[in-house]
mmCIF file of C-alpha atoms in Angstrom:
data_model
loop_
_atom_site.group_PDB
_atom_site.id
_atom_site.type_symbol
_atom_site.label_atom_id
_atom_site.label_comp_id
_atom_site.label_asym_id
_atom_site.label_seq_id
_atom_site.Cartn_x
_atom_site.Cartn_y
_atom_site.Cartn_z
ATOM 1 C CA MET A 194 42.970 -5.755 2.653
ATOM 2 C CA ALA A 195 40.646 -4.390 -0.033
ATOM 3 C CA SER A 196 37.954 -6.895 1.003
ATOM 4 C CA LYS A 197 38.276 -5.836 4.657
ATOM 5 C CA THR A 198 38.023 -2.147 3.714
ATOM 6 C CA LYS A 199 34.911 -2.885 1.654
ATOM 7 C CA LYS A 200 33.288 -4.743 4.571
ATOM 8 C CA ASP A 201 34.156 -1.892 6.972
ATOM 9 C CA SER A 202 32.574 0.594 4.566
ATOM 10 C CA ARG A 203 29.478 -1.614 4.282
ATOM 11 C CA GLU A 204 29.127 -1.811 8.072
ATOM 12 C CA ARG A 205 29.587 1.937 8.414
ATOM 13 C CA ARG A 206 26.860 2.714 5.874
ATOM 14 C CA ILE A 207 24.454 0.289 7.569
ATOM 15 C CA TYR A 208 25.185 1.776 11.007
ATOM 16 C CA GLN A 209 24.776 5.362 9.781
ATOM 17 C CA VAL A 210 21.391 4.860 8.122
ATOM 18 C CA THR A 211 20.120 2.636 10.965
ATOM 19 C CA LEU A 212 21.242 5.139 13.612
ATOM 20 C CA MET A 213 19.495 7.913 11.684
ATOM 21 C CA GLY A 214 16.319 5.809 11.615
ATOM 22 C CA SER A 215 16.544 5.019 15.335
ATOM 23 C CA VAL A 216 16.807 8.732 16.229
ATOM 24 C CA VAL A 217 13.724 9.483 14.121
ATOM 25 C CA ASN A 218 11.899 6.551 15.741
ATOM 26 C CA MET A 219 12.758 7.751 19.245
ATOM 27 C CA VAL A 220 11.445 11.249 18.571
ATOM 28 C CA LEU A 221 8.296 9.958 16.879
ATOM 29 C CA LEU A 222 7.403 7.365 19.496
ATOM 30 C CA LEU A 223 7.624 9.969 22.279
ATOM 31 C CA ALA A 224 5.539 12.447 20.261
ATOM 32 C CA LYS A 225 2.963 9.799 19.332
ATOM 33 C CA PHE A 226 2.559 8.496 22.863
ATOM 34 C CA ALA A 227 2.069 12.050 24.123
ATOM 35 C CA ALA A 228 -0.411 12.906 21.356
ATOM 36 C CA GLY A 229 -2.282 9.610 21.773
ATOM 37 C CA ILE A 230 -2.655 9.995 25.531
ATOM 38 C CA PHE A 231 -3.575 13.704 25.611
ATOM 39 C CA CYS A 232 -5.796 13.539 22.517
ATOM 40 C CA HIS A 233 -7.532 10.256 23.499
ATOM 41 C CA SER A 234 -6.633 8.429 20.269
ATOM 42 C CA ALA A 235 -6.407 4.633 20.296
ATOM 43 C CA ALA A 236 -5.044 4.651 16.742
ATOM 44 C CA MET A 237 -2.267 7.082 17.681
ATOM 45 C CA ILE A 238 -1.232 5.037 20.721
ATOM 46 C CA ALA A 239 -1.174 1.928 18.515
ATOM 47 C CA ASP A 240 0.929 3.869 16.024
ATOM 48 C CA ALA A 241 3.320 4.800 18.846
ATOM 49 C CA VAL A 242 3.710 1.123 19.763
ATOM 50 C CA HIS A 243 4.626 0.473 16.130
ATOM 51 C CA SER A 244 7.326 3.162 16.294
ATOM 52 C CA LEU A 245 8.625 1.553 19.490
ATOM 53 C CA SER A 246 8.973 -1.779 17.681
ATOM 54 C CA ASP A 247 10.830 0.078 14.903
ATOM 55 C CA PHE A 248 13.276 1.462 17.449
ATOM 56 C CA LEU A 249 13.892 -1.961 18.991
ATOM 57 C CA THR A 250 14.454 -3.623 15.613
ATOM 58 C CA ASP A 251 16.985 -0.898 14.735
ATOM 59 C CA ILE A 252 19.039 -2.170 17.669
ATOM 60 C CA VAL A 253 18.640 -5.759 16.475
ATOM 61 C CA VAL A 254 19.855 -4.851 12.984
ATOM 62 C CA ILE A 255 22.947 -3.044 14.295
ATOM 63 C CA VAL A 256 23.926 -5.986 16.525
ATOM 64 C CA MET A 257 23.246 -8.690 13.933
ATOM 65 C CA VAL A 258 25.002 -6.896 11.080
ATOM 66 C CA ARG A 259 28.036 -6.526 13.322
ATOM 67 C CA LEU A 260 28.023 -10.279 13.973
ATOM 68 C CA SER A 261 27.380 -11.207 10.341
ATOM 69 C CA SER A 262 30.389 -9.149 9.217
ATOM 70 C CA LYS A 263 32.816 -11.341 11.157
ATOM 71 C CA PRO A 264 35.109 -13.300 8.799
ATOM 72 C CA ALA A 265 34.900 -17.071 8.408
ATOM 73 C CA ASP A 266 36.704 -19.069 11.081
ATOM 74 C CA LYS A 267 37.343 -22.730 11.855
ATOM 75 C CA ASP A 268 33.895 -23.064 13.458
ATOM 76 C CA HIS A 269 32.081 -21.210 10.644
ATOM 77 C CA ASP A 270 33.572 -22.192 7.291
ATOM 78 C CA TYR A 271 30.831 -20.340 5.410
ATOM 79 C CA GLY A 272 31.108 -17.187 7.503
ATOM 80 C CA HIS A 273 28.466 -15.615 9.736
ATOM 81 C CA GLY A 274 26.012 -14.377 7.117
ATOM 82 C CA LYS A 275 23.071 -16.197 8.712
ATOM 83 C CA TYR A 276 23.043 -13.583 11.476
ATOM 84 C CA GLU A 277 21.466 -11.183 8.956
ATOM 85 C CA THR A 278 18.817 -13.796 8.211
ATOM 86 C CA ILE A 279 18.139 -14.115 11.936
ATOM 87 C CA ALA A 280 17.857 -10.332 12.153
ATOM 88 C CA SER A 281 15.292 -10.361 9.330
ATOM 89 C CA SER A 282 13.338 -13.048 11.198
ATOM 90 C CA ILE A 283 13.307 -10.982 14.399
ATOM 91 C CA VAL A 284 12.138 -7.891 12.502
ATOM 92 C CA GLY A 285 9.394 -9.951 10.837
ATOM 93 C CA MET A 286 8.207 -11.460 14.119
ATOM 94 C CA ALA A 287 8.212 -8.037 15.784
ATOM 95 C CA LEU A 288 6.094 -6.669 12.943
ATOM 96 C CA MET A 289 3.674 -9.586 13.194
ATOM 97 C CA LEU A 290 3.306 -9.102 16.953
ATOM 98 C CA VAL A 291 2.615 -5.392 16.450
ATOM 99 C CA ALA A 292 -0.015 -6.225 13.805
ATOM 100 C CA ILE A 293 -1.804 -8.654 16.132
ATOM 101 C CA MET A 294 -1.771 -6.138 19.004
ATOM 102 C CA LEU A 295 -3.119 -3.353 16.783
ATOM 103 C CA ALA A 296 -5.886 -5.569 15.438
ATOM 104 C CA TRP A 297 -6.902 -6.816 18.894
ATOM 105 C CA ASN A 298 -7.067 -3.340 20.473
ATOM 106 C CA GLY A 299 -8.936 -1.903 17.488
ATOM 107 C CA ILE A 300 -11.483 -4.745 17.408
ATOM 108 C CA MET A 301 -12.163 -4.339 21.140
ATOM 109 C CA LYS A 302 -12.843 -0.621 20.607
ATOM 110 C CA ILE A 303 -15.167 -1.361 17.677
ATOM 111 C CA ILE A 304 -17.081 -3.926 19.766
ATOM 112 C CA ASP A 305 -17.465 -1.334 22.530
ATOM 113 C CA ALA A 306 -18.876 1.134 19.982
ATOM 114 C CA ILE A 307 -21.323 -1.470 18.650
ATOM 115 C CA HIS A 308 -22.547 -2.053 22.207
ATOM 116 C CA GLY A 309 -23.300 1.645 22.568
ATOM 117 C CA LYS A 310 -20.199 2.875 24.361
ATOM 118 C CA GLN A 311 -19.311 6.454 23.465
ATOM 119 C CA LEU A 312 -15.767 6.703 22.082
ATOM 120 C CA GLU A 313 -13.845 9.916 22.570
ATOM 121 C CA VAL A 314 -13.168 12.012 19.491
ATOM 122 C CA PRO A 315 -9.384 12.366 19.036
ATOM 123 C CA GLY A 316 -7.792 15.814 19.307
ATOM 124 C CA VAL A 317 -6.373 17.747 16.344
ATOM 125 C CA LEU A 318 -2.825 17.375 17.695
ATOM 126 C CA ALA A 319 -3.003 13.621 17.073
ATOM 127 C CA PHE A 320 -3.883 14.254 13.429
ATOM 128 C CA PHE A 321 -0.868 16.526 12.904
ATOM 129 C CA ALA A 322 1.384 14.022 14.684
ATOM 130 C CA ALA A 323 0.266 11.376 12.181
ATOM 131 C CA ILE A 324 1.052 13.663 9.214
ATOM 132 C CA VAL A 325 4.555 14.380 10.537
ATOM 133 C CA SER A 326 5.089 10.650 11.048
ATOM 134 C CA ILE A 327 4.037 9.836 7.464
ATOM 135 C CA VAL A 328 6.540 12.278 5.958
ATOM 136 C CA ALA A 329 9.415 11.394 8.305
ATOM 137 C CA LYS A 330 9.060 7.617 8.009
ATOM 138 C CA GLU A 331 8.680 7.671 4.225
ATOM 139 C CA ILE A 332 11.963 9.596 3.976
ATOM 140 C CA VAL A 333 13.665 7.139 6.349
ATOM 141 C CA PHE A 334 12.237 4.202 4.365
ATOM 142 C CA ARG A 335 13.614 5.481 1.062
ATOM 143 C CA LEU A 336 17.076 6.243 2.463
ATOM 144 C CA THR A 337 17.259 2.865 4.254
ATOM 145 C CA ARG A 338 16.090 0.858 1.243
ATOM 146 C CA GLN A 339 18.519 2.686 -1.031
ATOM 147 C CA THR A 340 21.415 1.835 1.304
ATOM 148 C CA ALA A 341 20.210 -1.766 1.752
ATOM 149 C CA ARG A 342 20.231 -2.393 -1.987
ATOM 150 C CA ALA A 343 23.582 -0.675 -2.432
ATOM 151 C CA VAL A 344 25.271 -2.857 0.221
ATOM 152 C CA LYS A 345 23.054 -5.919 -0.440
ATOM 153 C CA SER A 346 21.801 -6.286 3.136
ATOM 154 C CA GLN A 347 18.570 -8.251 3.573
ATOM 155 C CA ALA A 348 18.297 -7.348 7.247
ATOM 156 C CA LEU A 349 18.534 -3.648 6.421
ATOM 157 C CA GLU A 350 15.947 -3.985 3.628
ATOM 158 C CA ALA A 351 13.600 -5.773 6.053
ATOM 159 C CA ASN A 352 14.095 -2.884 8.451
ATOM 160 C CA ALA A 353 13.365 -0.434 5.632
ATOM 161 C CA TRP A 354 9.991 -2.107 5.088
ATOM 162 C CA HIS A 355 9.435 -1.846 8.840
ATOM 163 C CA HIS A 356 9.825 1.924 8.408
ATOM 164 C CA ARG A 357 7.427 1.860 5.436
ATOM 165 C CA SER A 358 4.857 -0.096 7.471
ATOM 166 C CA ASP A 359 5.064 2.624 10.128
ATOM 167 C CA ALA A 360 4.357 5.238 7.442
ATOM 168 C CA LEU A 361 1.373 3.180 6.251
ATOM 169 C CA SER A 362 0.237 2.840 9.851
ATOM 170 C CA SER A 363 0.322 6.603 10.216
ATOM 171 C CA ILE A 364 -1.655 7.064 6.973
ATOM 172 C CA GLY A 365 -4.421 4.852 8.352
ATOM 173 C CA THR A 366 -4.199 6.673 11.665
ATOM 174 C CA ALA A 367 -4.474 10.085 9.978
ATOM 175 C CA ILE A 368 -7.523 8.979 7.985
ATOM 176 C CA GLY A 369 -9.226 7.553 11.049
ATOM 177 C CA ILE A 370 -8.450 10.517 13.301
ATOM 178 C CA GLY A 371 -9.242 13.083 10.595
ATOM 179 C CA GLY A 372 -12.565 11.404 9.817
ATOM 180 C CA ALA A 373 -13.526 11.234 13.480
ATOM 181 C CA ILE A 374 -12.650 14.912 14.000
ATOM 182 C CA MET A 375 -14.488 16.219 10.933
ATOM 183 C CA LEU A 376 -17.589 14.009 11.156
ATOM 184 C CA GLY A 377 -18.119 14.265 14.906
ATOM 185 C CA GLN A 378 -18.868 11.965 17.834
ATOM 186 C CA GLN A 379 -20.991 9.449 15.909
ATOM 187 C CA TRP A 380 -17.983 8.677 13.683
ATOM 188 C CA ALA A 381 -15.385 8.346 16.434
ATOM 189 C CA VAL A 382 -15.327 4.613 15.631
ATOM 190 C CA LEU A 383 -13.261 5.478 12.524
ATOM 191 C CA ASP A 384 -10.228 5.787 14.810
ATOM 192 C CA PRO A 385 -10.129 2.079 15.883
ATOM 193 C CA ILE A 386 -11.291 0.969 12.403
ATOM 194 C CA ALA A 387 -8.195 2.680 10.992
ATOM 195 C CA ALA A 388 -6.038 0.811 13.519
ATOM 196 C CA VAL A 389 -7.474 -2.543 12.366
ATOM 197 C CA VAL A 390 -6.998 -1.775 8.663
ATOM 198 C CA VAL A 391 -3.406 -0.749 9.295
ATOM 199 C CA SER A 392 -2.778 -3.937 11.267
ATOM 200 C CA PHE A 393 -3.597 -6.065 8.205
ATOM 201 C CA MET A 394 -1.125 -4.119 6.062
ATOM 202 C CA ILE A 395 1.574 -4.577 8.686
ATOM 203 C CA PHE A 396 0.777 -8.298 8.991
ATOM 204 C CA TYR A 397 1.224 -8.762 5.237
ATOM 205 C CA ALA A 398 4.601 -6.986 5.311
ATOM 206 C CA ALA A 399 5.673 -9.202 8.231
ATOM 207 C CA PHE A 400 4.589 -12.337 6.384
ATOM 208 C CA ARG A 401 6.721 -11.434 3.355
ATOM 209 C CA ILE A 402 9.797 -10.834 5.493
ATOM 210 C CA LEU A 403 9.346 -14.068 7.463
ATOM 211 C CA ARG A 404 8.691 -16.053 4.281
ATOM 212 C CA GLN A 405 12.031 -15.009 2.808
ATOM 213 C CA ALA A 406 13.951 -15.488 6.069
ATOM 214 C CA SER A 407 12.487 -18.949 6.698
ATOM 215 C CA GLY A 408 13.397 -19.991 3.159
ATOM 216 C CA GLU A 409 17.017 -19.099 3.828
ATOM 217 C CA LEU A 410 17.139 -20.793 7.227
ATOM 218 C CA LEU A 411 15.680 -23.949 5.649
ATOM 219 C CA GLU A 412 18.303 -23.851 2.859
ATOM 220 C CA GLU A 413 15.750 -23.109 0.137
ATOM 221 C CA SER A 414 17.190 -23.065 -3.380
ATOM 222 C CA LEU A 415 17.612 -19.786 -5.229
ATOM 223 C CA PRO A 416 14.824 -18.851 -7.685
ATOM 224 C CA GLU A 417 14.820 -20.708 -10.991
ATOM 225 C CA SER A 418 15.634 -17.487 -12.857
ATOM 226 C CA VAL A 419 18.832 -17.061 -10.804
ATOM 227 C CA GLU A 420 19.870 -20.677 -11.366
ATOM 228 C CA GLN A 421 19.300 -20.192 -15.100
ATOM 229 C CA LYS A 422 21.533 -17.106 -15.028
ATOM 230 C CA ILE A 423 24.253 -19.217 -13.342
ATOM 231 C CA CYS A 424 23.981 -21.820 -16.108
ATOM 232 C CA ASP A 425 24.129 -19.122 -18.784
ATOM 233 C CA ILE A 426 27.366 -17.787 -17.278
ATOM 234 C CA VAL A 427 28.920 -21.260 -17.208
ATOM 235 C CA TYR A 428 27.929 -21.983 -20.798
ATOM 236 C CA ARG A 429 29.777 -18.882 -21.977
ATOM 237 C CA ASP A 430 32.830 -21.107 -21.750
ATOM 238 C CA PRO A 431 32.796 -22.889 -25.136
ATOM 239 C CA LEU A 432 34.120 -26.147 -23.629
ATOM 240 C CA ALA A 433 31.696 -26.395 -20.687
ATOM 241 C CA SER A 434 28.721 -28.730 -21.069
ATOM 242 C CA ASP A 435 26.135 -30.780 -19.206
ATOM 243 C CA ILE A 436 25.636 -28.913 -15.935
ATOM 244 C CA HIS A 437 24.021 -31.249 -13.404
ATOM 245 C CA GLN A 438 23.565 -31.602 -9.647
ATOM 246 C CA LEU A 439 23.270 -27.823 -9.330
ATOM 247 C CA TYR A 440 22.699 -26.865 -5.693
ATOM 248 C CA THR A 441 22.176 -23.258 -4.585
ATOM 249 C CA ARG A 442 21.316 -21.483 -1.369
ATOM 250 C CA ARG A 443 21.634 -18.115 0.285
ATOM 251 C CA ILE A 444 23.956 -17.347 3.212
ATOM 252 C CA GLY A 445 22.921 -13.948 4.545
ATOM 253 C CA ASN A 446 23.636 -11.452 1.759
ATOM 254 C CA ASN A 447 25.836 -13.951 -0.137
ATOM 255 C CA ILE A 448 25.006 -17.107 -2.089
ATOM 256 C CA ALA A 449 26.553 -20.576 -2.301
ATOM 257 C CA ILE A 450 26.704 -22.593 -5.532
ATOM 258 C CA GLU A 451 27.682 -26.224 -6.058
ATOM 259 C CA MET A 452 27.566 -27.975 -9.408
ATOM 260 C CA HIS A 453 28.943 -30.727 -11.611
ATOM 261 C CA LEU A 454 29.887 -29.908 -15.193
ATOM 262 C CA ARG A 455 31.734 -31.583 -18.013
ATOM 263 C CA LEU A 456 34.859 -30.528 -19.915
ATOM 264 C CA PRO A 457 36.499 -32.404 -22.827
ATOM 265 C CA SER A 458 38.100 -35.648 -21.667
ATOM 266 C CA ASP A 459 41.342 -34.973 -23.550
ATOM 267 C CA LEU A 460 41.888 -31.644 -21.770
ATOM 268 C CA LYS A 461 45.030 -31.424 -19.617
ATOM 269 C CA LEU A 462 44.456 -31.027 -15.886
ATOM 270 C CA SER A 463 46.114 -27.602 -15.850
ATOM 271 C CA ASP A 464 43.901 -26.424 -18.726
ATOM 272 C CA ALA A 465 40.761 -27.790 -17.015
ATOM 273 C CA HIS A 466 41.778 -25.862 -13.891
ATOM 274 C CA GLN A 467 42.102 -22.642 -15.905
ATOM 275 C CA HIS A 468 38.634 -23.095 -17.386
ATOM 276 C CA ALA A 469 37.140 -23.774 -13.934
ATOM 277 C CA SER A 470 38.858 -20.686 -12.494
ATOM 278 C CA SER A 471 37.594 -18.560 -15.377
ATOM 279 C CA ILE A 472 34.031 -19.775 -14.753
ATOM 280 C CA GLU A 473 34.341 -18.978 -11.027
ATOM 281 C CA ARG A 474 35.571 -15.451 -11.777
ATOM 282 C CA ALA A 475 32.636 -14.863 -14.125
ATOM 283 C CA ILE A 476 30.129 -16.059 -11.501
ATOM 284 C CA ARG A 477 31.667 -13.875 -8.788
ATOM 285 C CA ALA A 478 31.650 -10.890 -11.131
ATOM 286 C CA GLU A 479 27.863 -11.332 -11.373
ATOM 287 C CA PHE A 480 26.957 -12.332 -7.803
ATOM 288 C CA GLY A 481 29.718 -10.832 -5.656
ATOM 289 C CA ALA A 482 33.275 -11.566 -4.574
ATOM 290 C CA ASP A 483 32.119 -13.478 -1.467
ATOM 291 C CA THR A 484 30.065 -16.007 -3.462
ATOM 292 C CA HIS A 485 30.851 -19.579 -2.363
ATOM 293 C CA ILE A 486 31.479 -21.803 -5.398
ATOM 294 C CA MET A 487 32.274 -25.514 -5.608
ATOM 295 C CA LEU A 488 32.810 -26.948 -9.082
ATOM 296 C CA HIS A 489 33.150 -30.673 -9.700
ATOM 297 C CA ILE A 490 34.691 -31.276 -13.127
ATOM 298 C CA GLU A 491 33.880 -34.458 -15.053
ATOM 299 C CA PRO A 492 35.094 -35.611 -18.498
ATOM 300 C CA THR A 493 32.660 -35.533 -21.378
ATOM 301 C CA LYS A 494 31.167 -38.877 -22.320
ATOM 302 C CA ASP A 495 32.579 -40.543 -25.424
#
């Protein structure tokens, strides 16, 4: 019952912060589209598309977290944690698509400027819209990341970085629009240049998210430092020795550990069971109650 209450609380916190972010995204994307269209700013329209992708990924996170919170069943012995990994992958791919679109549109505008085409100088309203976006999305990023780390949700943390990338996008947009406004028509090209620079920052953020998600989907082992921490916990038991065949992987926001270790050969079965249970409790105290652990006990060699 306590575990179920904890999971319900975790879901509720994720939903609350994600819903808050989605409301902010909806308001910003409407404001940015309006400012971009009326103020003739390619960077602001690109920024609005980014906010739209943020809004869509908020929906993905809510749906996937709901699915990942389902308990283990006969068809999913290890639970449904991979749904969070899938959500992270979708967020990463959405970010990467946005980055490519921003870069393409910005490069086309720059090429037009090189060929002598006069670009329109953005209006002041677009600049103020970018400033509001920077402040709002940085606040949403910090609140979302704080919640993600508290509830240990990778999908929510990926979404937090999506919010941060939108703030970075707006910083680039503000610089480009502000420069074009202050320096005049001959510097209007700063607007699409800003869009291209921002696209590279977003692409890097997307790559990091996809790299982590792909590692989990491909059953990549946990970092060496984490595996060493697992061994250190096991070796706190004075009778445990010779850890071998240590296999680790991540399942959503939980981890799975399998290992062989040795206990004294003259130990009674009941005593060996107590030592194994004590080791499992120590590991779960460090990595969470839902950690999957499989210990294979072997006698020490004479």
